[in-house]
Short mmCIF file of N, CA and C in Angstrom, two decimals:
data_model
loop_
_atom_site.label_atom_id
_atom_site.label_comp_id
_atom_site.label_asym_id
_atom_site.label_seq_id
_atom_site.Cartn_x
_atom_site.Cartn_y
_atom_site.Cartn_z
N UNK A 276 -0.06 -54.80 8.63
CA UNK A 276 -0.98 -55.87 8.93
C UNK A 276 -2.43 -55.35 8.97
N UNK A 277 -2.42 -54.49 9.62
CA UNK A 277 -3.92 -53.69 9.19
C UNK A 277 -4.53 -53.62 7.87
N UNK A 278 -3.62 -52.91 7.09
CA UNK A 278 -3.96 -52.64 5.67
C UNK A 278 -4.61 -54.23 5.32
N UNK A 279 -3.97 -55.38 5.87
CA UNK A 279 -4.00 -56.87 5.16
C UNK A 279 -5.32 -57.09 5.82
N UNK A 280 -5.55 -57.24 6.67
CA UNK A 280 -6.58 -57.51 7.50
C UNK A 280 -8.01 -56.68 6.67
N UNK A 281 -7.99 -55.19 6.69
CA UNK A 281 -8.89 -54.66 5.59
C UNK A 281 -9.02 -55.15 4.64
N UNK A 282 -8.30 -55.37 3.35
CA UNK A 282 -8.43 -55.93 2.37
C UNK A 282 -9.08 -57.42 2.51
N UNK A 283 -8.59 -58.01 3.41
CA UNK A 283 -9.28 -59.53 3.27
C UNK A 283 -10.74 -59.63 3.87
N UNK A 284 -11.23 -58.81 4.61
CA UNK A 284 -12.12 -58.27 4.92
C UNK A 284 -13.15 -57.78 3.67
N UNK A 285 -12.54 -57.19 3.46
CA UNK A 285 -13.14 -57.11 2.21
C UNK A 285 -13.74 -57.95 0.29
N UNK A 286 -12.73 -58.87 0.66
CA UNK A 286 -12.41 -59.93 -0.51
C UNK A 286 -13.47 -60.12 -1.43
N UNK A 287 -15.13 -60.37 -0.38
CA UNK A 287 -15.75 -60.54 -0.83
C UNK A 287 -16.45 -59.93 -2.26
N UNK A 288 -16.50 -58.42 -2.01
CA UNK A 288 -17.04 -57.33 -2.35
C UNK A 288 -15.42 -56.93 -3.56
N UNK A 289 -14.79 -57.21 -3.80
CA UNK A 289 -13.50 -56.94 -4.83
C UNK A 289 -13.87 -57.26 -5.94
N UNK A 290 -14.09 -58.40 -6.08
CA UNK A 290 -14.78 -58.82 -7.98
C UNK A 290 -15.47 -57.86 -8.37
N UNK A 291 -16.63 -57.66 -7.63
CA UNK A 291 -17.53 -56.33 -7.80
C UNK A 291 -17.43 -55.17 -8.61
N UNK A 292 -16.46 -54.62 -7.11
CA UNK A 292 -16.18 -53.09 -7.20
C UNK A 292 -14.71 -53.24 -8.53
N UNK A 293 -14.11 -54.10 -8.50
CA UNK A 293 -12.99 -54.52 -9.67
C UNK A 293 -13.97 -54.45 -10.88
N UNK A 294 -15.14 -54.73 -11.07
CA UNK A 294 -15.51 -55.32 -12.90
C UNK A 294 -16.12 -53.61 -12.90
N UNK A 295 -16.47 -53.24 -11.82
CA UNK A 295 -16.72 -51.82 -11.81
C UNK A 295 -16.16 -50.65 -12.20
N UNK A 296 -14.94 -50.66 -11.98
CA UNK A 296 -14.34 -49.97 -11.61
C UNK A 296 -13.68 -50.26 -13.44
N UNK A 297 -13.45 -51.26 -13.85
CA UNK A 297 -12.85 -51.78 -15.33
C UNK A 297 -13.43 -51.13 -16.39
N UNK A 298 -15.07 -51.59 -16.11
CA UNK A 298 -16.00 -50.94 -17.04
C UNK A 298 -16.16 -49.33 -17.06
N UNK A 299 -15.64 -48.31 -15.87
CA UNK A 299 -16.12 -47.04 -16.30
C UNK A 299 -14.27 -46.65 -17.17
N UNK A 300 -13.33 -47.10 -16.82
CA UNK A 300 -12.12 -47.01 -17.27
C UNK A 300 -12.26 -47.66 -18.94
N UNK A 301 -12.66 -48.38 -18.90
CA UNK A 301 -12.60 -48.59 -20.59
C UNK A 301 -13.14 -48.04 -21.02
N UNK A 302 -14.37 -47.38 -20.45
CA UNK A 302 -15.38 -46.73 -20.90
C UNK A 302 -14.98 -45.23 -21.37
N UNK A 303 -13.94 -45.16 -20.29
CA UNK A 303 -13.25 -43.44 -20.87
C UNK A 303 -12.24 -43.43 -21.35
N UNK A 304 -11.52 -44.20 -21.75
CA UNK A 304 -10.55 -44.80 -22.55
C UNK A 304 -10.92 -44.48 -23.91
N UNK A 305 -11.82 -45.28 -24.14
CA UNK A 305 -12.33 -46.05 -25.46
C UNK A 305 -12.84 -44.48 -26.08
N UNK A 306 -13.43 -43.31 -24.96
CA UNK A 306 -14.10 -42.07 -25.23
C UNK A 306 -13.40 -40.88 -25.78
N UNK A 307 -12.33 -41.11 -26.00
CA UNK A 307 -11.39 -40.43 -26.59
C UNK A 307 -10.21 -40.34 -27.57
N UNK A 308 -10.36 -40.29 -28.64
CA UNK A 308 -8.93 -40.57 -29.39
C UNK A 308 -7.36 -40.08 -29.25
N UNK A 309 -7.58 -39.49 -28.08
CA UNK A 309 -5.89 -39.20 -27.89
C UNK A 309 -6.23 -40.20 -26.78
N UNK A 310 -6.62 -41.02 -26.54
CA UNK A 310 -6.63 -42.12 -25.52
C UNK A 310 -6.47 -43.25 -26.04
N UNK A 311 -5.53 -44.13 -25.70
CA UNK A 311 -5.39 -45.54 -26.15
C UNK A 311 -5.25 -46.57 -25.30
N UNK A 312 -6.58 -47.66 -24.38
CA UNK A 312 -6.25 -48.64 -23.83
C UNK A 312 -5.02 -49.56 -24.61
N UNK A 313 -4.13 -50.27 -23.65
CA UNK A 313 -3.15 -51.50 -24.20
C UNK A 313 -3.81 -52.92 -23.74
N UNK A 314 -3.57 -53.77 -24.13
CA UNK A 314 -4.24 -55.17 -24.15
C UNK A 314 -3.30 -55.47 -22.80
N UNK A 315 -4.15 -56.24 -21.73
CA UNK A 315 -3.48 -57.12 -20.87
C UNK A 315 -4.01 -58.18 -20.73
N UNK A 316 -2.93 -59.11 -20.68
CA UNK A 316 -3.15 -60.03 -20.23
C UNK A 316 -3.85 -61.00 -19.58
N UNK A 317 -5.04 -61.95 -19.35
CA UNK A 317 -5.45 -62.22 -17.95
C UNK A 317 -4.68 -63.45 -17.15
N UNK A 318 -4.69 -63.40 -15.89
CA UNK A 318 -3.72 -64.22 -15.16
C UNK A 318 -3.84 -65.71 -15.55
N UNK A 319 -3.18 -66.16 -15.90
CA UNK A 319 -3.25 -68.04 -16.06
C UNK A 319 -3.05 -68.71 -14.35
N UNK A 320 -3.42 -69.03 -14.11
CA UNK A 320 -3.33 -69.80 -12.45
C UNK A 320 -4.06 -70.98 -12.48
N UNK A 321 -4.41 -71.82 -13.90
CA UNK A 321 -4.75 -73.14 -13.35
C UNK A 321 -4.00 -74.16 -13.13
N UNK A 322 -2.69 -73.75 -14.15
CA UNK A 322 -1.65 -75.15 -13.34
C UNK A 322 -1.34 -74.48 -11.86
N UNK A 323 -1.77 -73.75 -11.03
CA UNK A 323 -1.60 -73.74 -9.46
C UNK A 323 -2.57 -74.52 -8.92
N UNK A 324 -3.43 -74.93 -9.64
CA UNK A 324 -4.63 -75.11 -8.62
C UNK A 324 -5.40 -74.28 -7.74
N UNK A 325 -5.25 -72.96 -8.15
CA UNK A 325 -6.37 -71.61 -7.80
C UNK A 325 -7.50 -71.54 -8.28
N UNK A 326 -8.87 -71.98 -7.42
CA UNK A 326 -9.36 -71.58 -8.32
C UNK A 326 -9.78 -70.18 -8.32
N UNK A 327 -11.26 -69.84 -9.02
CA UNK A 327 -11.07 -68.04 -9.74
C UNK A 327 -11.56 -67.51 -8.02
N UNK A 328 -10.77 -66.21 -8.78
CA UNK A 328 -10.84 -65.42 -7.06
C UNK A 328 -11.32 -64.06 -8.37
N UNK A 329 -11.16 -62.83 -7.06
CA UNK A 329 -11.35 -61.31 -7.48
C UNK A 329 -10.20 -61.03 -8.33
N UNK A 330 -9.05 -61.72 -8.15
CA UNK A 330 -7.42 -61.30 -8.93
C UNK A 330 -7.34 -61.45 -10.27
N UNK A 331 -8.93 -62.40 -10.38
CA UNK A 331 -9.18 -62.32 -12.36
C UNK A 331 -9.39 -61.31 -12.82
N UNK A 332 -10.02 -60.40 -12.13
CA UNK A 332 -10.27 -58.91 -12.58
C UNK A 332 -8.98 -58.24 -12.84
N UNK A 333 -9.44 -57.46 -13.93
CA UNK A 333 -8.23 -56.41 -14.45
C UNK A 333 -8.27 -55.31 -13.31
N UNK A 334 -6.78 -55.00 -12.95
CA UNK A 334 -6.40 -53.94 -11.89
C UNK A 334 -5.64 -53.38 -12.09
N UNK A 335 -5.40 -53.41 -13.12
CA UNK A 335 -3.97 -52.04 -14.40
C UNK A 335 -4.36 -52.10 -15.25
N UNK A 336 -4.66 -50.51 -15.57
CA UNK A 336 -5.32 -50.41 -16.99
C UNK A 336 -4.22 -49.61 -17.88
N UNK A 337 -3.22 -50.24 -18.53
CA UNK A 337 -2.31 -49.18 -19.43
C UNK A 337 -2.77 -48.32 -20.75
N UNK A 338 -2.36 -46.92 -20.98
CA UNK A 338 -2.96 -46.67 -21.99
C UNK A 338 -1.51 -45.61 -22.43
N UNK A 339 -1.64 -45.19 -23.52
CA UNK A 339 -1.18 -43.92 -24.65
C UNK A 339 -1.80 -43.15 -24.52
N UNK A 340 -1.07 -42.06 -24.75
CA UNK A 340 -1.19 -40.80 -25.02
C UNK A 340 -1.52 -40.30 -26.46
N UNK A 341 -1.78 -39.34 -27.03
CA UNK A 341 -2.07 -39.11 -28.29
C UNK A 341 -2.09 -37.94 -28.89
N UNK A 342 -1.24 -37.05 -29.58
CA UNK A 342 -2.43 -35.58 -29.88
C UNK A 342 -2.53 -35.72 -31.26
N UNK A 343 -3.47 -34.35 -31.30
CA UNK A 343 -4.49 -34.83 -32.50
C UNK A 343 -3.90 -33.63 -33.15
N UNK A 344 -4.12 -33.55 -34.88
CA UNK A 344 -3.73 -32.75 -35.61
C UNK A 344 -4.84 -31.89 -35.89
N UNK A 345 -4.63 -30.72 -36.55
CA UNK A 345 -6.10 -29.93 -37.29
C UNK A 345 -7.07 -30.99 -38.20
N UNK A 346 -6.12 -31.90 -39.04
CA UNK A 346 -7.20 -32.75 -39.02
C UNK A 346 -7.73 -33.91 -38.50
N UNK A 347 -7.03 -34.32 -37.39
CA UNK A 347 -7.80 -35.19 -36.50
C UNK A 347 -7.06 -36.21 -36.60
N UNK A 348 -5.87 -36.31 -37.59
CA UNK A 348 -4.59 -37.69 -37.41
C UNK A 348 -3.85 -37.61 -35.90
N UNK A 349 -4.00 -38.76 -35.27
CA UNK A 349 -3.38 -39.13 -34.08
C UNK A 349 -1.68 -38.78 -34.32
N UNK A 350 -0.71 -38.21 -33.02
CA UNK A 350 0.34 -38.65 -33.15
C UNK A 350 0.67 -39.31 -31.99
N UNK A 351 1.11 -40.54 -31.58
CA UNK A 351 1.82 -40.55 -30.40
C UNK A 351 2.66 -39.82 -29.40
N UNK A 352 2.45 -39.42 -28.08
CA UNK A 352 3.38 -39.02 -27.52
C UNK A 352 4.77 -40.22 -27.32
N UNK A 353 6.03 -39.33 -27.06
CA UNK A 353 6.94 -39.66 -27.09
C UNK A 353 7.32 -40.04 -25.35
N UNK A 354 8.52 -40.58 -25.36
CA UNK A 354 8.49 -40.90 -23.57
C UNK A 354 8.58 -39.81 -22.43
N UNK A 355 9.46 -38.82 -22.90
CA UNK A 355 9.78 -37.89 -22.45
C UNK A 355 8.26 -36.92 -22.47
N UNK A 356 7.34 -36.55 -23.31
CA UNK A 356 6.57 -35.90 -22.59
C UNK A 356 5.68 -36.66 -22.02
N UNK A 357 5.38 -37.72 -22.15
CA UNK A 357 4.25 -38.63 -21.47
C UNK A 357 4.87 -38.78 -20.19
N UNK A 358 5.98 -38.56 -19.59
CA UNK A 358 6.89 -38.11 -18.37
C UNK A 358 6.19 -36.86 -17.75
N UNK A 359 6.69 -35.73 -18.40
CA UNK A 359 6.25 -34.49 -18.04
C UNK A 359 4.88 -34.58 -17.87
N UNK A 360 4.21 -34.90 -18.60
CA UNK A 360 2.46 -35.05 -18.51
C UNK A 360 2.21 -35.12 -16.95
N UNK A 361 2.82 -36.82 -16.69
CA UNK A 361 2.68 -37.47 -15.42
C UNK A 361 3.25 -36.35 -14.04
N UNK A 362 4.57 -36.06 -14.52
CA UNK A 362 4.78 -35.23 -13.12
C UNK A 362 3.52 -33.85 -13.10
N UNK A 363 3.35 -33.20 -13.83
CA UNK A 363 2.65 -32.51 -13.95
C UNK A 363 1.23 -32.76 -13.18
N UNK A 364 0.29 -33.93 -13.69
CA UNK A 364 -0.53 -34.20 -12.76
C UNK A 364 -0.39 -34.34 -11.01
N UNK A 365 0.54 -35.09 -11.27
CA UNK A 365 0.94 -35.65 -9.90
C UNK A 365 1.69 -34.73 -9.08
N UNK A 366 1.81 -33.33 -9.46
CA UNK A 366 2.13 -32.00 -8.83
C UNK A 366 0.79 -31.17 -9.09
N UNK A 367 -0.38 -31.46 -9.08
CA UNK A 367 -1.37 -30.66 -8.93
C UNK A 367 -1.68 -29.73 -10.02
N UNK A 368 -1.08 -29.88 -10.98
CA UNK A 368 -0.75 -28.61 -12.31
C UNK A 368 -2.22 -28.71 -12.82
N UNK A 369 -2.68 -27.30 -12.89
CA UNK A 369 -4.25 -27.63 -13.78
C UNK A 369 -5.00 -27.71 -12.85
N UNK A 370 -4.81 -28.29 -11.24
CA UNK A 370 -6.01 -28.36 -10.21
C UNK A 370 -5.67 -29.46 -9.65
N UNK A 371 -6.40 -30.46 -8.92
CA UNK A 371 -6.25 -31.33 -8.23
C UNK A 371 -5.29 -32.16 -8.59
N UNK A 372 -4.52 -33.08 -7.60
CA UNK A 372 -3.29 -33.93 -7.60
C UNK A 372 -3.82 -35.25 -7.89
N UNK A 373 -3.42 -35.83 -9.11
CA UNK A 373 -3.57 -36.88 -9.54
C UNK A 373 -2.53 -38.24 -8.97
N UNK A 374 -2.45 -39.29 -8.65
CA UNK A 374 -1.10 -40.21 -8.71
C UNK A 374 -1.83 -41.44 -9.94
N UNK A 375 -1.21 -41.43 -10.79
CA UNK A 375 -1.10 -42.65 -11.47
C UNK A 375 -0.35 -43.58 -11.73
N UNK A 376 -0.20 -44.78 -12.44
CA UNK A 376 0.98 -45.66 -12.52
C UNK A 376 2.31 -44.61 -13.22
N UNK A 377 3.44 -44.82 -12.50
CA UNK A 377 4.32 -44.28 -13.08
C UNK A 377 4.40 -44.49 -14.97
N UNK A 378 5.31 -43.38 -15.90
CA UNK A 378 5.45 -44.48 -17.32
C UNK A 378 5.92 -45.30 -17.45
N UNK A 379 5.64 -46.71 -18.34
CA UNK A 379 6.08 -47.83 -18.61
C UNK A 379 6.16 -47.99 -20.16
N UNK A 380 7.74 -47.81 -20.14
CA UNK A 380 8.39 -47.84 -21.86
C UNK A 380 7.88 -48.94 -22.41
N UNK A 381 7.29 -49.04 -23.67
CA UNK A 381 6.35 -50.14 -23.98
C UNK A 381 6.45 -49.86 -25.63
N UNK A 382 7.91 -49.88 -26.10
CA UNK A 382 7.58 -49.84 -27.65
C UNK A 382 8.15 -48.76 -28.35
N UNK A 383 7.90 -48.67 -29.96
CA UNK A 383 7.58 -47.52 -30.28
C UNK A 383 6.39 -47.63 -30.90
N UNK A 384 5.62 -46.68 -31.34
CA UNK A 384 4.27 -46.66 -32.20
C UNK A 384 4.56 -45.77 -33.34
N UNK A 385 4.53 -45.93 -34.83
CA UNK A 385 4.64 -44.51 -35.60
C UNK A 385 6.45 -44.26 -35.48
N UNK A 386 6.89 -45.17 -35.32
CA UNK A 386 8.48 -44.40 -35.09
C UNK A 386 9.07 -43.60 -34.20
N UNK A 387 7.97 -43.59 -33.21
CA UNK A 387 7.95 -42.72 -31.68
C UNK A 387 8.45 -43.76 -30.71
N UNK A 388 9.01 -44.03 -29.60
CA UNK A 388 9.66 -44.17 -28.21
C UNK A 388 7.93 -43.78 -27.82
N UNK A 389 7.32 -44.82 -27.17
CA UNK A 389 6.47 -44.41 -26.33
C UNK A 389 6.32 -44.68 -25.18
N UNK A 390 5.80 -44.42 -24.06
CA UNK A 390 5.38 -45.14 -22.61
C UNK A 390 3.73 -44.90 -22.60
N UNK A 391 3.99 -46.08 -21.46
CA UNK A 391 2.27 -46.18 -20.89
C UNK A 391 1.73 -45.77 -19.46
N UNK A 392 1.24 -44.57 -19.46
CA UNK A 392 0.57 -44.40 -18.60
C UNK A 392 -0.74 -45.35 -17.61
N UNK A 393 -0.66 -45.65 -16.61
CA UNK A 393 -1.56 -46.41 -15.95
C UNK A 393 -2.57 -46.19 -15.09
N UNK A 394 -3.66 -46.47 -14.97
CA UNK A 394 -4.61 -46.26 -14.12
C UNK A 394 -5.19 -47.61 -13.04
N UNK A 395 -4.37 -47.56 -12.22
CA UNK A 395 -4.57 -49.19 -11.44
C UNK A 395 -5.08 -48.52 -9.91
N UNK A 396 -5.63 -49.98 -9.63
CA UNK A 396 -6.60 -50.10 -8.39
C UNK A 396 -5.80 -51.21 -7.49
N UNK A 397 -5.71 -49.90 -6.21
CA UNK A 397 -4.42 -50.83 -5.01
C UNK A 397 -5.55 -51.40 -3.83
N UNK A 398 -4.73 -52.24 -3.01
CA UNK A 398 -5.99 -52.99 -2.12
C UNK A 398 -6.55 -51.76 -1.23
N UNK A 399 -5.89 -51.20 -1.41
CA UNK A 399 -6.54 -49.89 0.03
C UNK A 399 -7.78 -49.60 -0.70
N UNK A 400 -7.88 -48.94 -2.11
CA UNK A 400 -9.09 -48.97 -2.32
C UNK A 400 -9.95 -49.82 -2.66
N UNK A 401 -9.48 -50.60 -2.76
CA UNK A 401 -10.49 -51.92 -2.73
C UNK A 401 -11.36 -52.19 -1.32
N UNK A 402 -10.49 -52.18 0.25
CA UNK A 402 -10.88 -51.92 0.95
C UNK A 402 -11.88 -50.57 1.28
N UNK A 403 -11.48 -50.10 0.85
CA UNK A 403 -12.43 -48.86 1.31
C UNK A 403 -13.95 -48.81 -0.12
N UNK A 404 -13.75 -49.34 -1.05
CA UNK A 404 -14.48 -49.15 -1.68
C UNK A 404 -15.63 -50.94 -1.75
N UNK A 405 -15.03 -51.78 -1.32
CA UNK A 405 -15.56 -53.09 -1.81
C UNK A 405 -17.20 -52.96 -1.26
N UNK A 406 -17.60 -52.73 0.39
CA UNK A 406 -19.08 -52.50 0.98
C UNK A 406 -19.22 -51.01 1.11
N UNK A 407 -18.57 -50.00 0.42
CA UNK A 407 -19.07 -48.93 0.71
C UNK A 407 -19.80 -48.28 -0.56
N UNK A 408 -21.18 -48.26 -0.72
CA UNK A 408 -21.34 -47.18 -2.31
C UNK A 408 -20.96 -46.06 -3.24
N UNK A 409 -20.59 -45.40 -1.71
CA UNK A 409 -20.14 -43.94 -1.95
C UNK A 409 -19.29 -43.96 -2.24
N UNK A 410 -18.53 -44.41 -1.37
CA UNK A 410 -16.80 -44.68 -1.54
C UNK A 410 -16.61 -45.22 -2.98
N UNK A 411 -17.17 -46.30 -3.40
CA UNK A 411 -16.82 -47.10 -4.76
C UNK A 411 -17.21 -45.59 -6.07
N UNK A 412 -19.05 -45.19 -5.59
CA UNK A 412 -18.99 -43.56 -6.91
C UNK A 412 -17.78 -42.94 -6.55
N UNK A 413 -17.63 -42.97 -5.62
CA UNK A 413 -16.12 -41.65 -5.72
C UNK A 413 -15.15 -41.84 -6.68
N UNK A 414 -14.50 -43.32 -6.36
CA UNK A 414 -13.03 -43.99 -6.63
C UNK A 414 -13.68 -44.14 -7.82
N UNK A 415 -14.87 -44.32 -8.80
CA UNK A 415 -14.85 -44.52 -10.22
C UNK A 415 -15.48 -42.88 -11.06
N UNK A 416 -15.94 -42.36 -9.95
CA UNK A 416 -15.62 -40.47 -10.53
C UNK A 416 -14.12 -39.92 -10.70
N UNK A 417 -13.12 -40.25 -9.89
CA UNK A 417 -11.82 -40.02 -9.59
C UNK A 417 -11.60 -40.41 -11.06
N UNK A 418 -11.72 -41.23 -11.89
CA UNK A 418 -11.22 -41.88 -12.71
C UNK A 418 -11.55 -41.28 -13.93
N UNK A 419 -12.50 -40.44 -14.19
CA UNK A 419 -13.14 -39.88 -15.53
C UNK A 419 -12.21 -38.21 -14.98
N UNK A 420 -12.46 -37.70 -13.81
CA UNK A 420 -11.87 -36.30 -13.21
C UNK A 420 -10.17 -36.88 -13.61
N UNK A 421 -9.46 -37.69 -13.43
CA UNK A 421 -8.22 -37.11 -13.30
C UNK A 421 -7.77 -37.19 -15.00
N UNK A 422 -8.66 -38.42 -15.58
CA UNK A 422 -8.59 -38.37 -17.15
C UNK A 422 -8.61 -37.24 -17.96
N UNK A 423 -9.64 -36.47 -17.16
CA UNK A 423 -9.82 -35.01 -17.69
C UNK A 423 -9.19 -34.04 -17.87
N UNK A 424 -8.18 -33.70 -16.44
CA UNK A 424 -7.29 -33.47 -15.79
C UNK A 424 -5.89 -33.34 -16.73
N UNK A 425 -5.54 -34.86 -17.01
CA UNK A 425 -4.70 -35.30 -18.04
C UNK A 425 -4.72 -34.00 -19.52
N UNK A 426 -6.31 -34.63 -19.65
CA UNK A 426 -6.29 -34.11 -21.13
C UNK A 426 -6.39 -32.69 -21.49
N UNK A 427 -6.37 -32.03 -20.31
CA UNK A 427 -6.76 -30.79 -20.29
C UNK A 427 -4.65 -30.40 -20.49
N UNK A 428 -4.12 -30.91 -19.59
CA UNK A 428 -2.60 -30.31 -19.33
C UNK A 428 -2.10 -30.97 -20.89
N UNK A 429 -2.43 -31.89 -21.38
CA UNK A 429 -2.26 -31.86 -22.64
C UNK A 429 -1.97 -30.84 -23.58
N UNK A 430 -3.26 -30.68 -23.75
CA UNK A 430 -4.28 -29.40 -25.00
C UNK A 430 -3.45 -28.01 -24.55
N UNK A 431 -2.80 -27.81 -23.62
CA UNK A 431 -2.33 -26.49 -23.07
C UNK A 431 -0.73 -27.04 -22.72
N UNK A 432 0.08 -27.71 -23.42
CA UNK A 432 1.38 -27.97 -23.29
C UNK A 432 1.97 -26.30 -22.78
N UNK A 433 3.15 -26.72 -21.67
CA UNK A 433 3.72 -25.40 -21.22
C UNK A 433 5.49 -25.97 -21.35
N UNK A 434 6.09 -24.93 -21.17
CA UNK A 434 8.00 -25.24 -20.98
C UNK A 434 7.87 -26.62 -20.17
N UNK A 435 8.86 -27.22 -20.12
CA UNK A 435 9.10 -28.89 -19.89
C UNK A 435 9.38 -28.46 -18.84
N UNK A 436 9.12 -29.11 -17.32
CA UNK A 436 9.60 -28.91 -16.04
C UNK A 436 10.83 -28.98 -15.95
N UNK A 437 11.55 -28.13 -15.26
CA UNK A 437 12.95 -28.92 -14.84
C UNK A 437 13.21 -29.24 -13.61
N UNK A 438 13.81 -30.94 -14.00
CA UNK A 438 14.06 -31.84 -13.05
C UNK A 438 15.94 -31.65 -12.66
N UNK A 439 16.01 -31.78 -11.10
CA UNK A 439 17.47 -31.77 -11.06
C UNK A 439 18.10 -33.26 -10.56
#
């Protein structure tokens, strides 16, 4: 109930720090070719009779993985390492501990099995970021650093973890 109470507290300041937070993510998305934003959706809610709130804002950003050849042809990663990728971050591998959206099997691309890695914004930081400045540069620095992060454990593939 706390957590709820923050967030609504905050409501005001969410559209905001949300179109904010969208624009530096596409922005590093779009900045890389082993990077691939996926198209979402935006919410339909007028047969509810809602009208527009902060929840119009995009708050999952899915993307691909990619590596690049000597000459610069994309290949898709496959599910299984876009797996390993993820635990990898999210065990600190390379430096700081990343959490991102778990993978989400979404296809194949190229004849590849792929998943989508995610970069989404939960109400906690919304709360903490909606009236705070600092807080909001942080949570949209976090976002270019763990991208980095990513692409770095990429470029330096090691033995596949083993999971038991």
């Amino acid at each position: 109930m706390t957590e709820l109470r923050r967030f609504r507290a905050a409501e005001r300041g969410a559209a905001a720090f949300l179109r904010d937070f969208g624009l530096a993510v596409r922005a590093a998305l779009a900045g890389d070719a082993r990077l691939e934003a996926l198209p979402v959706a935006p919410l339909q809610r007028a047969a509810l009779g809602v009208g527009p709130g902060w929840d119009l804002e995009q708050s999952v950003f899915p993307f691909l993985l990619f590596r690049l050849d000597a000459a610069g042809a994309r290949r898709p990663l496959g599910r299984e390492e876009t797996r390993e990728l993820y635990l990898r971050l999210q065990d600190g591998a390379g430096g700081r501990r990343y959490q991102l959206g778990q993978p989400v099997n979404c296809g194949m691309r190229d004849g590849v099995p792929v998943s989508a890695l995610r970069l989404c914004v939960s109400a906690r930081m919304i709360a903490d970021a909606a009236d705070d400045a600092q807080c909001r540069a942080a949570l949209i620095e976090d976002v270019g650093a763990a991208l980095e992060q990513l692409l770095r454990l990429l470029d330096a593939p090691v033995a596949p973890l083993k999971t038991s």
